[in-house]
Tab-separated table of C-alpha atoms and ligand atoms in Angstrom:
chain	number	residue	atom	x	y	z
A	734	LYS	CA	-7.853	-5.085	-23.115
A	735	LYS	CA	-8.605	-1.945	-21.007
A	736	TYR	CA	-10.797	-2.076	-17.812
A	737	ASN	CA	-13.436	-0.041	-16.074
A	738	VAL	CA	-12.019	0.524	-12.659
A	739	ALA	CA	-13.623	1.695	-9.626
A	740	VAL	CA	-11.991	2.890	-6.241
A	741	VAL	CA	-14.484	2.711	-3.283
A	742	GLY	CA	-12.977	5.157	-0.834
A	743	ALA	CA	-11.722	7.391	-3.538
A	744	SER	CA	-11.631	10.379	-1.041
A	745	GLY	CA	-9.497	8.521	1.463
A	746	ALA	CA	-5.796	8.284	1.945
A	747	VAL	CA	-5.465	4.865	0.465
A	748	GLY	CA	-7.929	5.681	-2.463
A	749	GLU	CA	-5.818	8.666	-3.394
A	750	GLU	CA	-2.758	6.730	-3.328
A	751	ILE	CA	-4.335	3.940	-5.605
A	752	PHE	CA	-4.893	6.534	-8.176
A	753	CYS	CA	-1.116	7.690	-8.202
A	754	VAL	CA	-0.066	3.950	-8.410
A	755	LEU	CA	-2.408	3.147	-11.248
A	756	GLN	CA	-1.180	5.977	-13.303
A	757	GLU	CA	2.565	5.371	-12.500
A	758	GLN	CA	2.125	1.679	-13.474
A	759	LYS	CA	0.261	2.679	-16.647
A	760	PHE	CA	-2.678	0.480	-15.564
A	761	PRO	CA	-4.947	-0.439	-18.622
A	762	ILE	CA	-7.953	1.823	-17.757
A	763	ALA	CA	-10.885	2.439	-19.956
A	764	LYS	CA	-12.896	4.373	-17.444
A	765	ILE	CA	-12.139	5.255	-13.884
A	766	ILE	CA	-15.089	5.622	-11.457
A	767	PRO	CA	-14.293	7.145	-7.939
A	768	LEU	CA	-16.739	6.000	-5.202
A	769	ALA	CA	-17.303	7.188	-1.622
A	770	SER	CA	-20.005	7.763	0.767
A	771	LYS	CA	-23.085	9.941	0.354
A	772	ARG	CA	-21.094	12.937	2.285
A	773	SER	CA	-18.566	13.329	-0.610
A	774	SER	CA	-20.705	12.339	-3.727
A	775	GLY	CA	-20.821	15.117	-6.183
A	776	GLU	CA	-17.393	16.411	-5.127
A	777	GLU	CA	-14.919	16.969	-7.732
A	778	ILE	CA	-11.397	15.357	-7.603
A	779	LYS	CA	-8.656	15.329	-10.020
A	780	ILE	CA	-7.419	11.798	-11.218
A	781	PHE	CA	-4.471	11.666	-13.766
A	782	GLY	CA	-4.771	15.390	-14.124
A	783	GLN	CA	-8.497	15.343	-15.178
A	784	LYS	CA	-11.611	16.346	-13.219
A	785	HIS	CA	-13.979	13.652	-12.072
A	786	ARG	CA	-16.989	13.673	-9.642
A	787	ILE	CA	-17.245	11.324	-6.767
A	788	LYS	CA	-20.317	9.056	-6.963
A	789	GLU	CA	-22.045	7.429	-4.038
A	790	THR	CA	-21.417	3.864	-3.436
A	791	THR	CA	-24.693	1.941	-3.775
A	792	PRO	CA	-25.495	-1.677	-4.622
A	793	GLU	CA	-26.373	-0.854	-8.118
A	794	ILE	CA	-23.534	1.387	-9.113
A	795	PHE	CA	-21.191	-1.529	-10.210
A	796	ALA	CA	-23.499	-2.733	-12.771
A	797	LYS	CA	-24.651	0.632	-13.886
A	798	GLU	CA	-20.962	1.783	-14.549
A	799	GLU	CA	-20.056	-1.635	-15.854
A	800	VAL	CA	-17.220	-1.765	-13.331
A	801	GLU	CA	-14.928	-4.732	-14.084
A	802	ILE	CA	-12.235	-4.207	-11.336
A	803	ALA	CA	-13.123	-2.499	-8.051
A	804	PHE	CA	-10.594	-1.546	-5.348
A	805	PHE	CA	-12.343	-1.249	-1.860
A	806	SER	CA	-10.634	0.603	0.923
A	807	ALA	CA	-13.544	2.300	2.824
A	808	GLY	CA	-13.612	0.239	5.837
A	809	GLY	CA	-14.756	-3.424	6.747
A	810	GLU	CA	-18.397	-2.607	6.863
A	811	VAL	CA	-18.410	-1.001	3.564
A	812	SER	CA	-16.687	-4.056	2.130
A	813	LYS	CA	-19.043	-6.445	3.804
A	814	GLU	CA	-22.115	-4.498	2.620
A	815	TYR	CA	-21.065	-3.781	-1.145
A	816	ALA	CA	-18.309	-6.126	-2.178
A	817	PRO	CA	-20.916	-8.938	-2.921
A	818	HIS	CA	-22.862	-6.645	-5.130
A	819	ALA	CA	-19.669	-5.875	-6.961
A	820	VAL	CA	-18.915	-9.469	-7.436
A	821	GLY	CA	-22.518	-10.050	-8.515
A	822	ALA	CA	-22.118	-7.432	-11.342
A	823	GLY	CA	-19.230	-9.283	-12.573
A	824	CYS	CA	-16.263	-7.436	-10.937
A	825	LEU	CA	-13.028	-8.457	-9.571
A	826	VAL	CA	-12.880	-6.917	-6.037
A	827	ILE	CA	-9.563	-6.157	-4.352
A	828	ASP	CA	-10.320	-5.635	-0.847
A	829	ASN	CA	-7.977	-3.562	1.389
A	830	THR	CA	-9.899	-4.221	4.607
A	831	SER	CA	-9.568	-7.098	7.027
A	832	HIS	CA	-13.284	-8.203	6.346
A	833	PHE	CA	-12.665	-11.237	4.058
A	834	ARG	CA	-8.900	-11.920	4.857
A	835	MET	CA	-9.255	-15.082	6.956
A	836	ASP	CA	-12.088	-16.554	4.892
A	837	PRO	CA	-10.668	-19.850	3.527
A	838	SER	CA	-12.420	-19.268	0.178
A	839	ILE	CA	-10.741	-15.937	-0.305
A	840	PRO	CA	-7.109	-15.707	-1.514
A	841	LEU	CA	-4.981	-13.390	0.435
A	842	VAL	CA	-2.093	-12.366	-1.713
A	843	VAL	CA	1.255	-10.532	-1.750
A	844	PRO	CA	2.686	-10.547	-5.295
A	845	GLY	CA	6.171	-11.789	-5.218
A	846	VAL	CA	5.425	-13.984	-2.255
A	847	ASN	CA	2.259	-16.233	-2.985
A	848	ASP	CA	1.323	-15.341	-6.527
A	849	GLU	CA	0.008	-18.960	-7.059
A	850	ASP	CA	-2.853	-18.358	-4.693
A	851	ILE	CA	-4.432	-15.972	-7.163
A	852	ALA	CA	-5.659	-18.927	-9.116
A	853	GLN	CA	-8.352	-19.401	-6.447
A	854	CYS	CA	-10.137	-16.417	-8.083
A	855	ASN	CA	-10.257	-16.897	-11.899
A	856	GLY	CA	-12.937	-14.566	-12.888
A	857	PRO	CA	-15.052	-12.280	-10.861
A	858	GLY	CA	-14.531	-12.697	-7.223
A	859	ILE	CA	-12.702	-11.220	-4.197
A	860	ILE	CA	-8.923	-11.094	-3.494
A	861	ALA	CA	-8.059	-9.804	-0.091
A	862	ASN	CA	-5.130	-7.389	0.428
A	863	PRO	CA	-3.364	-8.265	3.686
A	864	ASN	CA	-2.846	-5.876	6.654
A	865	CYS	CA	-0.093	-3.282	6.094
A	866	SER	CA	2.348	-4.543	8.544
A	867	THR	CA	1.849	-8.183	7.443
A	868	ILE	CA	2.743	-7.173	3.862
A	869	GLN	CA	6.249	-5.761	4.416
A	870	MET	CA	6.889	-8.555	6.954
A	871	VAL	CA	5.974	-11.608	4.760
A	872	GLN	CA	7.997	-9.865	1.883
A	873	VAL	CA	11.113	-10.295	4.111
A	874	LEU	CA	10.078	-13.543	5.770
A	875	ALA	CA	9.071	-15.617	2.592
A	876	PRO	CA	12.429	-15.855	0.966
A	877	LEU	CA	14.198	-16.432	4.329
A	878	HIS	CA	11.740	-18.988	5.113
A	879	LYS	CA	12.157	-20.866	1.605
A	880	ALA	CA	15.822	-20.872	1.962
A	881	PHE	CA	16.322	-21.767	5.614
A	882	GLY	CA	12.826	-22.785	7.144
A	883	ILE	CA	11.723	-20.271	9.916
A	884	LYS	CA	10.573	-21.596	13.305
A	885	ARG	CA	9.569	-18.538	15.203
A	886	VAL	CA	9.158	-14.813	14.603
A	887	ASP	CA	9.067	-11.957	17.201
A	888	VAL	CA	8.197	-8.736	15.810
A	889	SER	CA	7.562	-5.180	17.307
A	890	THR	CA	6.155	-2.557	14.895
A	891	TYR	CA	6.524	1.169	14.818
A	892	GLN	CA	3.312	2.057	12.699
A	893	ALA	CA	2.732	5.410	11.025
A	894	VAL	CA	-0.548	7.447	11.768
A	895	SER	CA	-1.553	6.870	8.007
A	896	GLY	CA	-2.717	3.465	9.000
A	897	ALA	CA	-5.697	5.137	10.719
A	898	GLY	CA	-6.526	6.947	7.376
A	899	LYS	CA	-6.608	10.623	6.583
A	900	ARG	CA	-8.040	11.545	10.050
A	901	GLY	CA	-5.009	9.883	11.782
A	902	MET	CA	-2.792	11.933	9.613
A	903	GLU	CA	-4.532	15.106	10.285
A	904	GLU	CA	-4.680	14.485	14.053
A	905	LEU	CA	-0.836	14.162	14.181
A	906	VAL	CA	-0.237	17.352	12.236
A	907	HIS	CA	-2.918	19.279	14.196
A	908	GLN	CA	-1.348	18.049	17.470
A	909	MET	CA	1.923	19.290	16.435
A	910	GLN	CA	0.624	22.488	15.516
A	911	LYS	CA	-0.960	22.661	19.023
A	912	PHE	CA	2.549	21.794	20.529
A	913	PHE	CA	4.162	24.787	18.722
A	914	ALA	CA	1.465	26.951	20.094
A	915	PHE	CA	1.873	25.786	23.625
A	916	GLU	CA	-1.597	24.218	23.566
A	917	LEU	CA	-0.843	20.423	23.427
A	918	GLU	CA	-2.657	19.725	26.700
A	919	ASP	CA	-5.882	20.634	24.949
A	920	ALA	CA	-5.306	18.213	21.939
A	921	SER	CA	-8.180	15.874	22.490
A	922	PRO	CA	-7.384	12.552	20.923
A	923	GLN	CA	-10.028	11.116	18.290
A	924	ALA	CA	-8.438	8.906	15.907
A	925	PHE	CA	-6.237	7.240	18.506
A	926	PRO	CA	-6.947	6.338	22.091
A	927	HIS	CA	-4.376	8.813	23.389
A	928	ARG	CA	-2.355	11.822	22.262
A	929	ILE	CA	-0.012	10.603	19.362
A	930	ALA	CA	2.073	13.651	19.022
A	931	LEU	CA	5.479	13.247	20.944
A	932	ASN	CA	4.063	9.990	22.207
A	933	LEU	CA	3.992	6.223	21.360
A	934	ILE	CA	0.735	4.204	21.883
A	935	PRO	CA	1.298	0.261	22.357
A	936	GLN	CA	-2.086	-0.441	21.045
A	937	ILE	CA	-3.495	-0.546	17.546
A	938	ASP	CA	-7.082	-1.840	17.218
A	939	LYS	CA	-9.129	-3.506	19.913
A	940	PHE	CA	-7.790	-5.611	22.671
A	941	LEU	CA	-8.797	-9.345	22.594
A	942	PRO	CA	-9.435	-11.717	25.424
A	943	ASN	CA	-5.847	-13.388	24.866
A	944	ASP	CA	-4.368	-9.580	25.780
A	945	PHE	CA	-3.117	-9.197	22.152
A	946	THR	CA	-4.702	-6.709	20.002
A	947	LYS	CA	-6.640	-7.296	16.804
A	948	GLU	CA	-3.676	-5.797	14.797
A	949	GLU	CA	-1.280	-8.287	16.381
A	950	MET	CA	-3.501	-11.239	15.738
A	951	LYS	CA	-3.793	-10.028	12.140
A	952	MET	CA	-0.079	-10.137	11.626
A	953	ILE	CA	0.144	-13.552	13.181
A	954	GLN	CA	-2.885	-15.199	11.345
A	955	GLU	CA	-2.338	-13.561	8.020
A	956	THR	CA	1.335	-14.291	7.726
A	957	ASN	CA	0.657	-18.022	8.290
A	958	LYS	CA	-2.107	-18.042	5.674
A	959	ILE	CA	0.142	-16.340	3.019
A	960	LEU	CA	3.160	-18.479	3.614
A	961	HIS	CA	0.960	-21.752	4.075
A	962	SER	CA	3.103	-22.261	7.434
A	963	GLN	CA	2.568	-22.792	11.023
A	964	ILE	CA	5.305	-20.430	12.259
A	965	ALA	CA	5.182	-19.389	15.883
A	966	ILE	CA	4.838	-15.624	15.835
A	967	SER	CA	4.281	-12.982	18.495
A	968	ALA	CA	3.807	-9.368	17.630
A	969	THR	CA	3.634	-6.146	19.565
A	970	CYS	CA	2.042	-3.315	17.535
A	971	VAL	CA	2.976	0.287	18.463
A	972	ARG	CA	1.696	3.566	16.939
A	973	VAL	CA	4.268	6.222	16.545
A	974	PRO	CA	4.194	9.843	15.358
A	975	VAL	CA	5.430	9.230	11.869
A	976	LEU	CA	3.213	10.156	9.023
A	977	ARG	CA	3.265	7.349	6.562
A	978	SER	CA	5.919	4.562	6.804
A	979	HIS	CA	5.860	1.560	9.080
A	980	SER	CA	8.977	0.144	10.582
A	981	GLU	CA	9.491	-3.243	12.216
A	982	SER	CA	12.130	-4.691	14.537
A	983	ILE	CA	12.024	-8.526	13.557
A	984	SER	CA	13.676	-11.339	15.334
A	985	ILE	CA	13.640	-14.679	13.348
A	986	THR	CA	14.414	-18.117	14.746
A	987	PHE	CA	15.455	-20.651	12.087
A	988	GLU	CA	15.430	-24.411	12.032
A	989	ARG	CA	19.252	-24.022	11.680
A	990	GLU	CA	22.208	-21.792	12.040
A	991	VAL	CA	21.911	-18.949	9.497
A	992	PRO	CA	24.967	-16.551	9.123
A	993	ALA	CA	23.745	-13.014	8.631
A	994	LEU	CA	25.706	-12.809	5.307
A	995	GLU	CA	23.787	-15.686	3.831
A	996	ALA	CA	20.372	-14.279	4.899
A	997	ARG	CA	21.615	-10.837	3.339
A	998	LYS	CA	22.470	-12.577	0.002
A	999	ILE	CA	18.925	-13.987	-0.246
A	1000	LEU	CA	17.253	-10.850	0.700
A	1001	GLU	CA	19.280	-9.051	-1.983
A	1002	GLN	CA	17.709	-11.210	-4.682
A	1003	ALA	CA	14.304	-10.930	-3.313
A	1004	LYS	CA	11.471	-9.294	-5.232
A	1005	TYR	CA	10.348	-5.741	-4.098
A	1006	ILE	CA	13.192	-5.645	-1.453
A	1007	LYS	CA	16.168	-3.207	-1.043
A	1008	VAL	CA	18.810	-4.260	1.337
A	1009	CYS	CA	20.283	-0.824	2.971
A	1010	ASP	CA	22.656	-2.140	5.434
A	1011	ALA	CA	25.957	-0.321	6.027
A	1012	PRO	CA	26.269	0.438	9.631
A	1013	LYS	CA	29.723	2.007	9.163
A	1014	ASP	CA	28.211	4.708	6.967
A	1015	LEU	CA	25.168	5.069	9.153
A	1016	PHE	CA	23.089	3.754	6.495
A	1017	TYR	CA	19.927	1.785	7.236
A	1018	PRO	CA	16.309	2.033	6.439
A	1019	MET	CA	14.230	4.902	7.958
A	1020	PRO	CA	10.715	5.952	7.503
A	1021	MET	CA	11.833	9.336	5.926
A	1022	ASN	CA	13.390	7.609	3.041
A	1023	ALA	CA	10.787	4.863	2.477
A	1024	THR	CA	8.038	7.533	1.848
A	1025	ASP	CA	6.461	7.555	-1.577
A	1026	THR	CA	8.233	4.509	-2.795
A	1027	ASP	CA	7.153	0.905	-3.693
A	1028	GLU	CA	10.015	-0.954	-2.178
A	1029	THR	CA	10.431	-2.698	1.261
A	1030	TYR	CA	13.800	-1.662	2.790
A	1031	VAL	CA	15.755	-4.051	5.049
A	1032	GLY	CA	18.853	-3.361	7.194
A	1033	ARG	CA	20.515	-3.996	10.612
A	1034	ILE	CA	20.767	-7.628	9.722
A	1035	ARG	CA	22.665	-9.391	12.351
A	1036	ASN	CA	22.937	-12.500	14.164
A	1037	ASP	CA	21.987	-13.023	17.806
A	1038	LEU	CA	24.836	-12.770	20.132
A	1039	TYR	CA	23.814	-16.130	21.980
A	1040	ASP	CA	22.030	-18.189	19.354
A	1041	ARG	CA	23.225	-18.559	15.694
A	1042	LYS	CA	19.744	-19.870	14.664
A	1043	ILE	CA	18.347	-16.364	15.572
A	1044	LEU	CA	18.633	-13.305	13.208
A	1045	HIS	CA	17.547	-9.736	13.918
A	1046	LEU	CA	16.684	-7.248	11.290
A	1047	TRP	CA	14.942	-3.953	10.696
A	1048	CYS	CA	12.225	-3.439	7.899
A	1049	VAL	CA	10.558	-0.243	6.581
A	1050	ALA	CA	7.874	0.383	3.966
A	1051	ASP	CA	5.466	3.096	3.006
A	1052	GLN	CA	2.206	2.037	4.688
A	1053	LEU	CA	0.035	3.689	2.063
A	1054	ARG	CA	1.905	2.154	-0.940
A	1055	VAL	CA	3.475	-1.219	-0.047
A	1056	GLY	CA	1.047	-1.661	2.596
A	1057	ALA	CA	-2.002	-0.812	0.679
A	1058	ALA	CA	-2.117	0.779	-2.808
A	1059	THR	CA	0.755	-0.763	-4.561
A	1060	ASN	CA	0.178	-4.253	-3.204
A	1061	ALA	CA	-3.500	-3.923	-4.507
A	1062	VAL	CA	-2.642	-2.763	-7.734
A	1063	ARG	CA	0.092	-5.464	-8.048
A	1064	ILE	CA	-2.689	-7.979	-7.292
A	1065	ALA	CA	-4.822	-6.596	-10.137
A	1066	GLU	CA	-1.936	-6.761	-12.598
A	1067	LEU	CA	-1.282	-10.518	-11.545
A	1068	TRP	CA	-4.797	-11.313	-12.043
A	1069	ILE	CA	-4.997	-9.734	-15.362
A	1070	GLN	CA	-1.947	-11.715	-16.354
A	1071	LYS	CA	-3.437	-14.916	-15.296
A	1072	ASN	CA	-6.950	-14.372	-16.582
B	169	A2P	P1	-16.120	9.874	2.599
B	169	A2P	O1	-15.142	10.896	2.172
B	169	A2P	O2	-17.214	10.175	1.613
B	169	A2P	O3	-16.298	9.716	3.934
B	169	A2P	P2	-9.686	7.217	5.122
B	169	A2P	O4	-9.242	5.728	5.269
B	169	A2P	O5	-8.670	8.206	4.749
B	169	A2P	O6	-10.351	7.641	6.422
B	169	A2P	O7	-10.931	7.240	3.964
B	169	A2P	C1	-12.099	6.573	4.060
B	169	A2P	C2	-12.727	6.454	2.716
B	169	A2P	O8	-13.978	5.618	2.915
B	169	A2P	C3	-13.245	7.705	2.304
B	169	A2P	O9	-13.105	7.848	0.802
B	169	A2P	C4	-14.722	7.796	2.808
B	169	A2P	O10	-15.629	8.432	1.943
B	169	A2P	C5	-15.109	6.292	2.527
B	169	A2P	N1	-16.174	5.844	3.164
B	169	A2P	C6	-16.510	5.911	4.321
B	169	A2P	N2	-17.823	5.475	4.670
B	169	A2P	C7	-18.157	4.976	3.510
B	169	A2P	C8	-19.597	4.474	2.999
B	169	A2P	N3	-20.575	4.061	3.883
B	169	A2P	N4	-19.624	4.086	1.693
B	169	A2P	C9	-18.592	4.460	0.734
B	169	A2P	N5	-17.435	5.072	1.250
B	169	A2P	C10	-17.276	5.268	2.501
């Protein structure tokens, strides 16, 4: 069977990546329907080498175009407004925003980690795609949790500007151009709260009353929903001037002593994970190498010097792919298999 597939946010950074992944994965498509806001409706885009015109996202469009699978990545408000109409028209919605993620009636899925949760959505409905930083972290934590039992996780992220969409990527490039023109002082920040070029910003999303940011709380809550666990997690999320791969420094406290070598063996067998860990050869994951790939890379795996129950590691993945488009397409493929 082939499906009529819509992408809401077709002109955005994630939307464009979804088209690439659909093509690479030879997704069974009957008709592709690119949707965005009124602003870009009528604009021509090339998908799979063919010209298409973007259509406006409206409540009626899903029924009119007989959409069967709809990928949403146009912000939480758009999902809130239009996803129910898509479901009403009989669609499977795969939602990239945070809007439905913590709703107990909506599965939050990372293929390879909690595939069985897809069963909650048999037929039309919504499946939520987790936060980008959560996805790459749970891919690493899940096999280790299963093998050894995790008690606590402390993570610091180094998140690329692509997480803020196209305007985030453009802002970094623009500010770097200003730097080379000796005009960086005039680079007024818009996508970020401060200048991002040649800087780091220890704030992603809004601050909450507990002094953590929303992004940090997403990593904490979503991880435990996906793993069906009650792991103590603390996160510090930092925006860095990297274009599109997120890195994470993760410290994991296990129930028992876990030699780094044993953890490494488990990770070498984990789905969608590549271990890159040869310090002697200066070999470890870096954003530059992860970009435009569908794997999550892990390295610097080592035991804590004071407590053998603690392991430290470093993990990198392409934010637009693993953190968004690839995971969304993998969810759709799983749903097709199971339905
Ligand atoms: P548009 O280009 O028409 O504004 P990014 O994450 O890269 O910033 O992209 C956001 C995506 O969400 C774009 O494709 C954008 O389309 C789309 N979008 C923004 N607002 C709406 C809306 N109200 N309805 C549908 N799509 C929207």
